[in-house]
Short mmCIF file of C-alpha atoms in Angstrom, two decimals:
data_model
loop_
_atom_site.label_atom_id
_atom_site.label_comp_id
_atom_site.label_asym_id
_atom_site.label_seq_id
_atom_site.Cartn_x
_atom_site.Cartn_y
_atom_site.Cartn_z
CA MET A 1 6.92 1.72 63.40
CA ILE A 2 8.84 -1.43 64.30
CA LYS A 3 12.46 -1.78 63.17
CA LEU A 4 14.30 -5.08 62.59
CA ILE A 5 18.03 -5.63 61.99
CA SER A 6 18.97 -8.95 60.41
CA PRO A 7 22.56 -10.29 60.39
CA SER A 8 24.34 -11.88 57.45
CA ARG A 9 26.25 -15.13 57.60
CA ILE A 10 29.36 -16.91 56.37
CA HIS A 11 28.61 -20.36 55.00
CA MET A 12 31.76 -22.37 55.59
CA GLY A 13 30.65 -25.54 53.85
CA LEU A 14 28.21 -28.41 53.37
CA ILE A 15 29.23 -31.51 55.30
CA ASP A 16 27.72 -34.52 53.50
CA LEU A 17 26.82 -34.52 49.82
CA ASN A 18 27.45 -38.26 49.58
CA GLY A 19 24.24 -39.50 51.19
CA SER A 20 25.23 -43.15 51.52
CA ILE A 21 24.24 -43.41 55.22
CA GLY A 22 20.81 -41.88 54.66
CA ARG A 23 21.43 -38.19 55.36
CA VAL A 24 22.63 -35.27 53.23
CA ASP A 25 23.62 -31.64 53.53
CA GLY A 26 24.59 -30.53 57.03
CA GLY A 27 26.17 -27.11 57.24
CA ILE A 28 28.73 -25.10 59.19
CA GLY A 29 28.73 -21.33 59.40
CA ILE A 30 29.24 -18.14 61.37
CA THR A 31 26.69 -15.36 61.89
CA ILE A 32 28.20 -11.93 61.24
CA ASP A 33 27.18 -8.56 62.62
CA TYR A 34 27.62 -6.56 59.42
CA PRO A 35 26.52 -6.14 56.64
CA ASN A 36 22.84 -6.10 57.60
CA PHE A 37 19.35 -6.09 56.22
CA VAL A 38 17.46 -3.32 58.06
CA ILE A 39 13.71 -2.98 57.66
CA GLU A 40 10.94 -0.89 59.26
CA GLY A 41 7.21 -1.48 59.05
CA ARG A 42 3.67 -0.74 60.13
CA GLY A 43 0.20 -2.07 59.37
CA SER A 44 -1.49 -1.15 56.09
CA SER A 45 -4.43 -2.15 53.90
CA GLN A 46 -2.12 -3.17 51.02
CA ILE A 47 1.49 -4.25 50.43
CA ASP A 48 3.58 -1.10 50.07
CA ILE A 49 7.41 -1.32 49.81
CA GLU A 50 9.71 1.72 49.92
CA PHE A 51 13.50 1.92 49.64
CA ASN A 52 15.75 4.40 51.44
CA LYS A 53 17.28 6.92 49.00
CA ASN A 54 20.81 5.68 49.74
CA ILE A 55 19.83 2.22 48.52
CA LEU A 56 18.32 3.63 45.34
CA ASN A 57 21.60 5.40 44.62
CA ASN A 58 23.89 2.44 45.36
CA PHE A 59 22.15 -0.61 43.87
CA ASN A 60 21.45 -1.27 40.22
CA PRO A 61 17.77 -1.30 39.14
CA GLN A 62 17.67 -5.04 38.35
CA ASP A 63 18.99 -6.03 41.79
CA LEU A 64 16.49 -3.70 43.43
CA LYS A 65 13.67 -5.22 41.40
CA ASP A 66 14.73 -8.72 42.44
CA ILE A 67 14.90 -7.64 46.10
CA GLU A 68 11.52 -5.93 45.89
CA ASN A 69 9.98 -9.06 44.35
CA ARG A 70 11.41 -11.24 47.13
CA ILE A 71 10.08 -8.89 49.82
CA TYR A 72 6.68 -8.68 48.11
CA ASN A 73 6.36 -12.45 47.70
CA SER A 74 7.45 -13.13 51.28
CA SER A 75 5.00 -10.48 52.53
CA LYS A 76 2.18 -11.98 50.51
CA GLU A 77 2.79 -15.50 51.86
CA ILE A 78 3.09 -14.38 55.50
CA LEU A 79 0.02 -12.13 55.31
CA LYS A 80 -1.98 -14.97 53.74
CA TYR A 81 -0.87 -17.34 56.51
CA MET A 82 -1.93 -14.84 59.20
CA GLY A 83 -5.16 -13.77 57.49
CA GLU A 84 -4.09 -10.13 57.11
CA GLU A 85 -4.37 -7.84 54.07
CA GLY A 86 -1.39 -5.52 53.87
CA ILE A 87 1.83 -4.03 55.23
CA TYR A 88 3.98 -0.94 54.76
CA LEU A 89 7.71 -1.73 54.71
CA LYS A 90 10.66 0.62 54.40
CA ILE A 91 14.05 -0.89 53.54
CA ASN A 92 16.95 1.06 55.07
CA GLU A 93 19.96 -1.22 54.49
CA ILE A 94 20.66 -4.15 52.18
CA MET A 95 23.57 -6.58 52.22
CA PRO A 96 25.40 -7.44 48.96
CA GLN A 97 23.36 -9.76 46.73
CA HIS A 98 24.53 -13.18 45.45
CA ASN A 99 27.90 -12.82 47.15
CA GLY A 100 27.75 -15.76 49.54
CA LEU A 101 26.44 -13.86 52.57
CA GLY A 102 22.93 -15.35 52.66
CA SER A 103 20.99 -12.26 51.62
CA GLY A 104 17.99 -14.18 50.23
CA THR A 105 17.24 -16.05 53.43
CA GLN A 106 17.74 -12.99 55.65
CA ILE A 107 15.42 -10.86 53.48
CA SER A 108 12.66 -13.48 53.62
CA LEU A 109 13.02 -14.15 57.35
CA ALA A 110 13.28 -10.46 58.29
CA THR A 111 10.24 -9.61 56.19
CA GLY A 112 8.21 -12.42 57.71
CA LYS A 113 9.31 -11.68 61.27
CA ILE A 114 8.58 -7.95 61.21
CA ILE A 115 5.13 -8.56 59.73
CA SER A 116 4.35 -11.16 62.40
CA GLU A 117 5.49 -8.74 65.12
CA ILE A 118 3.40 -5.88 63.74
CA TYR A 119 0.30 -8.09 63.80
CA ASN A 120 1.32 -9.58 67.18
CA LYS A 121 1.60 -13.16 65.88
CA LYS A 122 5.30 -13.55 66.82
CA LEU A 123 6.14 -16.38 64.40
CA ASN A 124 9.49 -18.10 64.93
CA ALA A 125 12.20 -18.45 62.29
CA LYS A 126 11.42 -22.09 61.45
CA THR A 127 7.76 -21.31 60.80
CA ILE A 128 8.65 -18.30 58.64
CA SER A 129 11.23 -20.32 56.68
CA LYS A 130 8.60 -22.98 55.96
CA ILE A 131 6.08 -20.39 54.76
CA THR A 132 8.62 -18.56 52.57
CA GLY A 133 10.45 -21.67 51.31
CA ARG A 134 13.91 -21.04 52.81
CA GLY A 135 16.45 -23.31 54.54
CA GLY A 136 15.81 -26.45 52.48
CA THR A 137 19.49 -27.37 52.16
CA SER A 138 21.37 -25.42 54.82
CA GLY A 139 19.92 -24.31 58.15
CA ILE A 140 22.78 -21.88 58.79
CA GLY A 141 20.84 -18.82 57.60
CA VAL A 142 17.77 -19.71 59.66
CA TYR A 143 19.73 -20.30 62.88
CA SER A 144 21.88 -17.23 62.23
CA PHE A 145 18.72 -15.15 62.13
CA GLU A 146 17.31 -16.81 65.24
CA LYS A 147 20.33 -17.49 67.47
CA GLY A 148 23.60 -16.16 65.98
CA GLY A 149 27.06 -17.54 66.70
CA PHE A 150 28.98 -20.46 65.18
CA ILE A 151 26.48 -23.05 63.98
CA ILE A 152 26.42 -26.65 62.76
CA ASP A 153 23.22 -28.24 61.45
CA GLY A 154 22.45 -31.92 60.92
CA GLY A 155 21.14 -32.02 57.36
CA HIS A 156 18.19 -34.08 56.10
CA SER A 157 17.10 -37.68 55.78
CA PHE A 158 17.89 -38.91 52.26
CA GLY A 159 16.87 -41.68 49.89
CA LYS A 160 14.40 -42.71 47.19
CA ASP A 161 11.70 -43.46 49.78
CA LYS A 162 9.00 -40.78 49.67
CA ASN A 163 9.12 -40.55 53.46
CA LYS A 164 12.64 -39.12 53.27
CA GLU A 165 13.03 -35.35 53.48
CA LYS A 166 15.13 -35.26 50.28
CA GLN A 167 15.41 -37.65 47.35
CA ASP A 168 17.96 -35.68 45.32
CA PHE A 169 20.99 -33.44 45.80
CA LYS A 170 19.60 -29.91 45.55
CA PRO A 171 20.41 -26.35 46.71
CA SER A 172 18.01 -24.44 48.95
CA SER A 173 16.51 -22.62 45.96
CA ALA A 174 15.17 -25.98 44.68
CA SER A 175 14.25 -27.41 48.11
CA LYS A 176 11.37 -25.18 49.13
CA ASN A 177 9.28 -27.94 50.74
CA THR A 178 12.14 -29.42 52.75
CA PRO A 179 12.07 -28.73 56.52
CA VAL A 180 14.88 -26.83 58.21
CA ALA A 181 17.70 -29.12 59.35
CA PRO A 182 18.08 -29.76 63.10
CA LEU A 183 20.54 -27.62 65.05
CA LEU A 184 23.40 -29.81 66.31
CA PHE A 185 25.83 -27.27 67.77
CA ARG A 186 25.90 -23.55 68.54
CA HIS A 187 28.66 -21.59 70.27
CA ASP A 188 29.64 -17.92 70.61
CA PHE A 189 32.33 -16.88 68.13
CA ASN A 190 34.71 -14.18 69.37
CA TRP A 191 37.51 -13.82 66.80
CA ASP A 192 37.67 -10.94 64.30
CA ILE A 193 36.57 -11.34 60.68
CA VAL A 194 37.54 -9.52 57.49
CA LEU A 195 35.42 -9.92 54.36
CA THR A 196 37.20 -9.46 51.05
CA ILE A 197 34.57 -9.20 48.31
CA PRO A 198 36.02 -9.12 44.78
CA LYS A 199 33.77 -8.93 41.78
CA GLY A 200 33.76 -12.61 40.85
CA LYS A 201 31.30 -15.20 39.64
CA ASN A 202 27.85 -14.87 41.22
CA ILE A 203 26.35 -18.35 41.26
CA CYS A 204 22.64 -18.67 42.07
CA GLY A 205 19.33 -20.11 40.88
CA ASP A 206 19.49 -22.58 37.98
CA LYS A 207 23.30 -22.47 37.98
CA GLU A 208 23.31 -23.90 41.52
CA ILE A 209 20.90 -26.66 40.56
CA ASP A 210 23.09 -27.69 37.60
CA ILE A 211 26.22 -27.75 39.79
CA PHE A 212 24.59 -30.06 42.35
CA LYS A 213 23.46 -32.39 39.55
CA LYS A 214 26.89 -32.46 37.94
CA TYR A 215 29.17 -32.91 40.97
CA CYS A 216 27.12 -34.91 43.49
CA PRO A 217 27.54 -37.33 45.12
CA ILE A 218 30.86 -36.35 46.69
CA SER A 219 33.15 -39.29 47.49
CA LEU A 220 32.60 -41.03 50.82
CA ASN A 221 36.30 -40.71 51.66
CA GLU A 222 36.21 -36.91 51.40
CA THR A 223 32.91 -36.73 53.30
CA GLN A 224 34.37 -38.79 56.14
CA LYS A 225 37.42 -36.53 56.25
CA ILE A 226 35.23 -33.43 56.54
CA CYS A 227 33.25 -35.01 59.40
CA HIS A 228 36.48 -35.99 61.18
CA LEU A 229 37.89 -32.46 60.94
CA ILE A 230 34.68 -30.83 62.18
CA LEU A 231 33.92 -33.22 65.04
CA MET A 232 37.43 -33.82 66.37
CA LYS A 233 39.17 -30.53 65.64
CA MET A 234 36.86 -27.64 64.78
CA MET A 235 34.26 -28.11 67.52
CA PRO A 236 36.74 -28.70 70.36
CA SER A 237 38.89 -25.76 69.22
CA ILE A 238 36.06 -23.25 69.45
CA ILE A 239 35.12 -24.53 72.92
CA ASN A 240 38.79 -24.33 74.00
CA ASN A 241 39.33 -20.93 72.32
CA ASP A 242 42.09 -22.46 70.17
CA PHE A 243 42.33 -19.99 67.29
CA ASN A 244 45.04 -21.80 65.32
CA SER A 245 43.39 -25.23 65.38
CA PHE A 246 40.08 -23.75 64.27
CA GLY A 247 41.76 -21.81 61.48
CA GLU A 248 43.70 -24.82 60.25
CA VAL A 249 40.40 -26.61 59.64
CA VAL A 250 39.07 -23.58 57.72
CA ASN A 251 42.09 -23.64 55.40
CA GLU A 252 41.94 -27.40 54.85
CA LEU A 253 38.21 -27.45 54.09
CA GLN A 254 38.77 -25.25 51.02
CA TYR A 255 40.37 -28.16 49.16
CA ILE A 256 38.05 -31.09 49.93
CA GLY A 257 34.41 -31.98 49.34
CA PHE A 258 31.84 -29.64 47.87
CA LYS A 259 33.73 -26.56 49.09
CA ASN A 260 36.58 -27.50 46.76
CA ILE A 261 34.09 -27.47 43.86
CA GLU A 262 32.68 -24.09 44.91
CA ARG A 263 36.22 -22.69 45.05
CA GLU A 264 37.25 -24.22 41.71
CA LEU A 265 34.25 -22.64 39.98
CA GLN A 266 35.45 -19.15 40.87
CA LYS A 267 37.58 -16.96 38.60
CA PRO A 268 41.36 -17.61 38.73
CA ALA A 269 41.96 -14.31 40.52
CA VAL A 270 39.58 -15.26 43.34
CA LYS A 271 41.24 -18.66 43.76
CA GLU A 272 44.65 -16.99 43.84
CA LEU A 273 43.44 -14.46 46.40
CA ILE A 274 42.21 -17.24 48.72
CA LYS A 275 45.52 -19.06 48.44
CA ASN A 276 47.54 -15.92 49.15
CA LEU A 277 45.36 -14.79 52.04
CA GLN A 278 45.85 -18.20 53.65
CA LYS A 279 49.55 -17.37 53.94
CA ILE A 280 48.78 -14.46 56.28
CA SER A 281 45.47 -15.55 57.79
CA TYR A 282 42.99 -18.44 57.95
CA SER A 283 40.73 -17.82 54.97
CA GLY A 284 37.96 -19.44 52.99
CA LEU A 285 35.18 -18.93 50.46
CA SER A 286 31.70 -18.26 51.83
CA SER A 287 29.13 -20.44 50.07
CA PHE A 288 29.62 -20.11 46.28
CA GLY A 289 31.41 -16.79 46.82
CA PRO A 290 32.92 -14.59 45.65
CA THR A 291 33.15 -13.33 49.27
CA ILE A 292 36.29 -14.52 51.05
CA TYR A 293 36.33 -14.48 54.85
CA SER A 294 39.56 -14.21 56.86
CA LEU A 295 39.73 -14.99 60.56
CA CYS A 296 41.92 -12.61 62.54
CA ASN A 297 43.22 -12.71 66.09
CA GLY A 298 43.64 -9.01 66.81
CA LYS A 299 44.24 -5.68 65.06
CA GLU A 300 47.59 -6.67 63.55
CA ASP A 301 46.01 -9.59 61.68
CA ILE A 302 43.16 -7.37 60.50
CA GLN A 303 45.59 -4.79 59.11
CA LYS A 304 47.63 -7.43 57.25
CA VAL A 305 44.54 -8.86 55.55
CA LYS A 306 43.17 -5.43 54.68
CA GLU A 307 46.49 -4.21 53.24
CA TYR A 308 47.09 -7.35 51.20
CA SER A 309 43.52 -7.39 49.82
CA ASN A 310 43.78 -3.75 48.73
CA GLU A 311 47.16 -4.42 47.16
CA PHE A 312 45.81 -7.46 45.30
CA PHE A 313 42.84 -5.46 43.99
CA ASP A 314 45.14 -2.67 42.76
CA ASN A 315 47.72 -4.98 41.16
CA ASN A 316 45.09 -7.02 39.32
CA GLY A 317 42.71 -4.21 38.35
CA ILE A 318 39.89 -5.76 40.36
CA GLU A 319 36.98 -3.83 41.80
CA GLY A 320 36.01 -4.97 45.24
CA GLU A 321 35.07 -4.19 48.82
CA ILE A 322 36.77 -4.94 52.13
CA ILE A 323 34.62 -5.10 55.28
CA ILE A 324 35.95 -5.44 58.81
CA THR A 325 33.29 -7.13 60.92
CA LYS A 326 32.74 -9.52 63.82
CA ALA A 327 30.46 -12.36 64.76
CA ASN A 328 26.89 -11.77 65.81
CA ASN A 329 26.12 -13.99 68.80
CA THR A 330 22.47 -13.04 69.32
CA GLY A 331 20.70 -13.19 65.93
CA HIS A 332 18.26 -10.57 64.68
CA LYS A 333 17.27 -7.53 66.73
CA ILE A 334 13.84 -5.89 67.00
CA LEU A 335 13.75 -2.24 68.04
#
């Protein structure tokens, strides 16, 4: 049996959903060490998928069915590409679904990678993402799987010309034939992270497509401001280990560009929680949420975020989960 551990990721924002200079998308994000997708496998004559008993007890049947379908479809595509017939896969851990942690991409990539290892084909993440139709808007999930760390990707060529990679503003779920964006910047990330995951709006599938249609293009002025903050403040601060400068960009990004729309679409309680957490930490919404990430510089910061999040949940009658984690600076692991 081969075992693979896939990281999750924080998606901090899309950079350019204006497109006026001929490119769109571009993403910034951080690979995180936990929660994980953990899968084991061996060769077989047919596709056989089994779930660990703990997963069966802790996930609702519909989510499990959706996960099983994604694993099955990814397996089918990879096996077809390699000319093989079957695979046995056992799923030992699953990250929260539709919470802004990139579960869909990690499931597809992990499934494809473990199958390719079992049959000694050793496909890379870009090839697997192309086969399984992932990474068509943001490359953060693909590079998180492959490399880990803090990542910035360069988006896609854009315009009505058929030679352009994208002709419309679309999420990854509707961009299955779009190649993975180029990696522009990758750096180790060494500050602590707390995930506060309230039960909020889970935005995926057709809802995402409708949101892109309704709100894009984003104004050029806001897009330019995002680029300025990332290039001239965020990137230098991570190289210089300047926690406060990096965090200030995180807080500011929540209120401009497409991230502002993602935040505004959340429930009032989630928006209030982000605002309040920013008073004690640098905090933002991951992807469409509802996961909120808080950057912490030591145990005291972690404790403050954890205590406030628990207090907010209790005072507002909200169910939720708080996870203390850290960055993953290596990508997936094969054991």
